PDB file of C-alpha atoms in Angstrom:
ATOM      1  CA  UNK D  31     105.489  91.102  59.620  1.00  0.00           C
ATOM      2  CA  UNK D  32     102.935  92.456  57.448  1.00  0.00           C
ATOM      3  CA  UNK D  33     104.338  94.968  54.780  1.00  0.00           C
ATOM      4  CA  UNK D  34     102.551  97.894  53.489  1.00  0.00           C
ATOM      5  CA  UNK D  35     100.082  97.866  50.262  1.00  0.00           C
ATOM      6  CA  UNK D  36     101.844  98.463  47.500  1.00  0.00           C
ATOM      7  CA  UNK D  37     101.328 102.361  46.907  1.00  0.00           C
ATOM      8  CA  UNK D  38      98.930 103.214  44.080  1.00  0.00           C
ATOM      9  CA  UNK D  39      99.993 104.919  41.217  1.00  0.00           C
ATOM     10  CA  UNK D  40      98.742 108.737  40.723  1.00  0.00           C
ATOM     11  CA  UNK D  41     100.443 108.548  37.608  1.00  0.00           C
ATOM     12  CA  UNK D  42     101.328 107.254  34.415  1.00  0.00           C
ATOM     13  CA  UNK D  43     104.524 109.133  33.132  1.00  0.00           C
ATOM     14  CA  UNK D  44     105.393 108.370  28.961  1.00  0.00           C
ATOM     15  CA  UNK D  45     108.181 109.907  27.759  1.00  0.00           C
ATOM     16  CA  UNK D  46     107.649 111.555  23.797  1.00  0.00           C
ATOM     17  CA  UNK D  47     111.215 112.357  22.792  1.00  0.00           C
ATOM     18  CA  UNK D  48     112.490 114.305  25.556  1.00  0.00           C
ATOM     19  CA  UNK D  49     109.477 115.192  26.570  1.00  0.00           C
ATOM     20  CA  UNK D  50     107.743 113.841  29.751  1.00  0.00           C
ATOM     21  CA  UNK D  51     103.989 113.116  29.141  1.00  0.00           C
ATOM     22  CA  UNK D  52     102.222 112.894  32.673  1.00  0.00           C
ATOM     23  CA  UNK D  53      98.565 111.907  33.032  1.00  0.00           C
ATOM     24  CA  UNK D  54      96.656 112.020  36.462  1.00  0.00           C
ATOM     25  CA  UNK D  55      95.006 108.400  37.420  1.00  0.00           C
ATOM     26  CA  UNK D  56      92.451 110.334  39.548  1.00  0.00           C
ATOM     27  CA  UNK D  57      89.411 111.799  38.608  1.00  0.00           C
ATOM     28  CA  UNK D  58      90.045 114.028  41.748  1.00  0.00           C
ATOM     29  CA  UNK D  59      92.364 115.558  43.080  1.00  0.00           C
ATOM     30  CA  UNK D  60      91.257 116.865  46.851  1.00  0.00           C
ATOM     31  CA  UNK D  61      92.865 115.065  49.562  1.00  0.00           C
ATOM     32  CA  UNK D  62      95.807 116.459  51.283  1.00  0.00           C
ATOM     33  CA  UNK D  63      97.529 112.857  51.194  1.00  0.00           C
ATOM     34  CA  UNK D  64      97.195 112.418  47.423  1.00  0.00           C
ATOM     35  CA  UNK D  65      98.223 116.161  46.508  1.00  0.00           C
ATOM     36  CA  UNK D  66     101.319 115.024  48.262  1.00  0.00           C
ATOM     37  CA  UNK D  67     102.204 111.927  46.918  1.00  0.00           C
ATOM     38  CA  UNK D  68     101.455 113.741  43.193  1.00  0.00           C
ATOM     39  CA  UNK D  69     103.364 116.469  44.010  1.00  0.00           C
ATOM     40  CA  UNK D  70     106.368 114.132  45.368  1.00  0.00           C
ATOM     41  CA  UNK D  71     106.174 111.969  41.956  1.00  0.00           C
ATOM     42  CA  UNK D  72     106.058 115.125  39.856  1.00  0.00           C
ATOM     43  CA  UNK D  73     109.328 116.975  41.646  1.00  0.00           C
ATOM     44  CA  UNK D  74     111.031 113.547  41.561  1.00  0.00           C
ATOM     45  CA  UNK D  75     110.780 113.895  37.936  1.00  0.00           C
ATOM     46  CA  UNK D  76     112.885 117.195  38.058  1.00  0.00           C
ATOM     47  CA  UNK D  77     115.143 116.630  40.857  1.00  0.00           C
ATOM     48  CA  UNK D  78     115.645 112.897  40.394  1.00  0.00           C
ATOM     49  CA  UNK D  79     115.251 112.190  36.835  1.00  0.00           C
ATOM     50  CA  UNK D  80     116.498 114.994  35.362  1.00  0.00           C
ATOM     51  CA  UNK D  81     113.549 116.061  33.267  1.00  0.00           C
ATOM     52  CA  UNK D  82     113.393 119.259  31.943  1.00  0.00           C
ATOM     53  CA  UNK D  83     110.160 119.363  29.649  1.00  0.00           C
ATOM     54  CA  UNK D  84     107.229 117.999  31.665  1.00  0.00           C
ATOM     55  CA  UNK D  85     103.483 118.195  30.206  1.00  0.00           C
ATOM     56  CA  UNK D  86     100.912 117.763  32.240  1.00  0.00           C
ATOM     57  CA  UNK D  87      97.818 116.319  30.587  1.00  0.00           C
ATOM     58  CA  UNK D  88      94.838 117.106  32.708  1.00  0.00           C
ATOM     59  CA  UNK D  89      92.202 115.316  30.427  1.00  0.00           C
ATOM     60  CA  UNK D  90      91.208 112.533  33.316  1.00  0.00           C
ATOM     61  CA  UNK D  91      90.509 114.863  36.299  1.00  0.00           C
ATOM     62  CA  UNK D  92      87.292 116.288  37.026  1.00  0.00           C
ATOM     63  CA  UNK D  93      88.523 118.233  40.219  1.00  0.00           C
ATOM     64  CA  UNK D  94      90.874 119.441  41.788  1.00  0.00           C
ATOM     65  CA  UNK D  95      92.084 121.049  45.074  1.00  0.00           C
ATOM     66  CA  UNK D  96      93.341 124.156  45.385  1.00  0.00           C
ATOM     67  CA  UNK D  97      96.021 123.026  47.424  1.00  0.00           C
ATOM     68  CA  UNK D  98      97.641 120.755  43.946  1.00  0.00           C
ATOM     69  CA  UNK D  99      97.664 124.453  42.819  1.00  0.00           C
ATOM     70  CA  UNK D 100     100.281 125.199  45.132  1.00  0.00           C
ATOM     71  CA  UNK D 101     102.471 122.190  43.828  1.00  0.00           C
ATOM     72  CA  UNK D 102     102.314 122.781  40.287  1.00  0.00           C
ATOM     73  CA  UNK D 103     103.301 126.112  40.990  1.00  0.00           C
ATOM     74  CA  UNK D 104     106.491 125.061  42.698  1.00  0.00           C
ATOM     75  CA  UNK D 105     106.985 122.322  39.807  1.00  0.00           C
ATOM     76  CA  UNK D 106     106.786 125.041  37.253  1.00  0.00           C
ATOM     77  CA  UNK D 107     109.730 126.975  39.400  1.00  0.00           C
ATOM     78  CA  UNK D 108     111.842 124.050  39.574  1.00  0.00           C
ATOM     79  CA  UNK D 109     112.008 123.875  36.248  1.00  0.00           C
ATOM     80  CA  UNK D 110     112.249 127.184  35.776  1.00  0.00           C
ATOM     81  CA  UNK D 111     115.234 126.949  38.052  1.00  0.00           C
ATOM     82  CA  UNK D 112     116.714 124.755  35.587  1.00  0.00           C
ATOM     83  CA  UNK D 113     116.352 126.021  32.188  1.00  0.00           C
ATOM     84  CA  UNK D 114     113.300 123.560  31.801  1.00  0.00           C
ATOM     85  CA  UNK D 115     109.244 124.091  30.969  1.00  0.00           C
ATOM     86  CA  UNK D 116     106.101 123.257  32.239  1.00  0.00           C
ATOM     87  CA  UNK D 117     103.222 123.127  30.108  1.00  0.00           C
ATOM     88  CA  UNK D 118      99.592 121.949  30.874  1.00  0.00           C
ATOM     89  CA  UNK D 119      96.971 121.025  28.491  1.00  0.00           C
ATOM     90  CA  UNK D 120      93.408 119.240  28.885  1.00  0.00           C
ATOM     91  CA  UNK D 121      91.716 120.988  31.313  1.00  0.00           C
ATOM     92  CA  UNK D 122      88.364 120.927  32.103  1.00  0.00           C
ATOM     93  CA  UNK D 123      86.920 123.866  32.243  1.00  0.00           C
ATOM     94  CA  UNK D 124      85.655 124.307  35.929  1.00  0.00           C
ATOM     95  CA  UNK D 125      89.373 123.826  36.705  1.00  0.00           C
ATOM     96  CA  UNK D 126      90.796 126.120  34.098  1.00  0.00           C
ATOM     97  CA  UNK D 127      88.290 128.719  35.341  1.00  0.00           C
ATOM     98  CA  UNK D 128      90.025 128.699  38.583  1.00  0.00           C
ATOM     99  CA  UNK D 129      93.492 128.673  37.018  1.00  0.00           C
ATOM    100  CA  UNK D 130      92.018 132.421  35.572  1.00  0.00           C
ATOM    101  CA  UNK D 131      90.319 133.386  39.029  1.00  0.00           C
ATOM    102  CA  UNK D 132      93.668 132.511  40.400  1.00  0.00           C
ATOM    103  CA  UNK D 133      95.964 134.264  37.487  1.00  0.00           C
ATOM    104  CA  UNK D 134      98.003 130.614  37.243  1.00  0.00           C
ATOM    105  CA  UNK D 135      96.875 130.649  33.525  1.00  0.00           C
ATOM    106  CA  UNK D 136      98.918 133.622  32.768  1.00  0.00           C
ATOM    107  CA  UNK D 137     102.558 131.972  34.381  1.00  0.00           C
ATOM    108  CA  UNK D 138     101.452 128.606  33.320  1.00  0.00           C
ATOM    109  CA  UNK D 139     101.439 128.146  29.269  1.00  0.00           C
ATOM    110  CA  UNK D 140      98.164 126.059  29.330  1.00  0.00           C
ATOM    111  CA  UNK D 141      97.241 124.495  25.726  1.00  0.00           C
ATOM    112  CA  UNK D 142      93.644 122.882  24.690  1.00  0.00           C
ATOM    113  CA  UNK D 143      95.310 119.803  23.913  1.00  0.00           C
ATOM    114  CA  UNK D 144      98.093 117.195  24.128  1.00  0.00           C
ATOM    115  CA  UNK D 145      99.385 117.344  20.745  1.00  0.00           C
ATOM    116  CA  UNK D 146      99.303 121.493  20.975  1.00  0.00           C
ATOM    117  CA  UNK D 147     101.133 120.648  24.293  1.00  0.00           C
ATOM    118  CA  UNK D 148     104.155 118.846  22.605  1.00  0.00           C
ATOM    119  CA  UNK D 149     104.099 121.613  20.175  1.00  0.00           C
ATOM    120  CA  UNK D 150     104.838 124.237  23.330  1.00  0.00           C
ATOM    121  CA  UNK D 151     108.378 123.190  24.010  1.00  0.00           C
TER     122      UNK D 151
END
């Protein structure tokens, strides 16, 4: 019986305080696969773990689908849903000019870096 690859990590999670710190392995973000298993790891964090203050640091990817748009959207109302906060920072700014196209910087608090971040809980 051959068993199945162990499943590459999309990311590293470190936990300041009670904060979740979450940094993206992958340069890019783009294929539907990925986008899921990213968006699977980042809800487990809510619905699993119990996390209610998640930062996303964005400072290793280059790009990014539209379709991870879609899941950090429904991350952000998941905490929402419970009293928590999602807050980005590190974004390049090809990607954060979407997030403006898009109008995701004005429901997601978005800061220029990680140590503004922790400061946005």
């Amino acid at each position: 019986m051959a068993s199945q690859p162990p499943r590459r990590r999309r990311l590293e999670v470190e936990d300041i305080g009670d904060i979740a710190v979450v940094n993206f392995v992958d340069k890019k973000i783009l294929d539907e696969q990925n986008i899921q298993m990213i968006g699977d790891d980042l809800f487990r964090l809510v619905d699993e773990l119990g996390r209610r203050k998640v930062l996303l640091n964005f400072g290793n990817v280059e790009f990014m689908s539209s379709a991870a748009l879609g899941k950090l959207i429904t991350l952000h109302r998941k905490l929402q849903a419970v009293q928590g906060k999602l807050v980005l920072c590190k974004i390049a700014k090809d990607i954060l000019d979407v997030f403006k196209i898009t109008k995701l910087d004005k429901i997601l608090t978005i800061f220029p870096d990680e140590q503004a971040g922790l400061q946005g809980f």
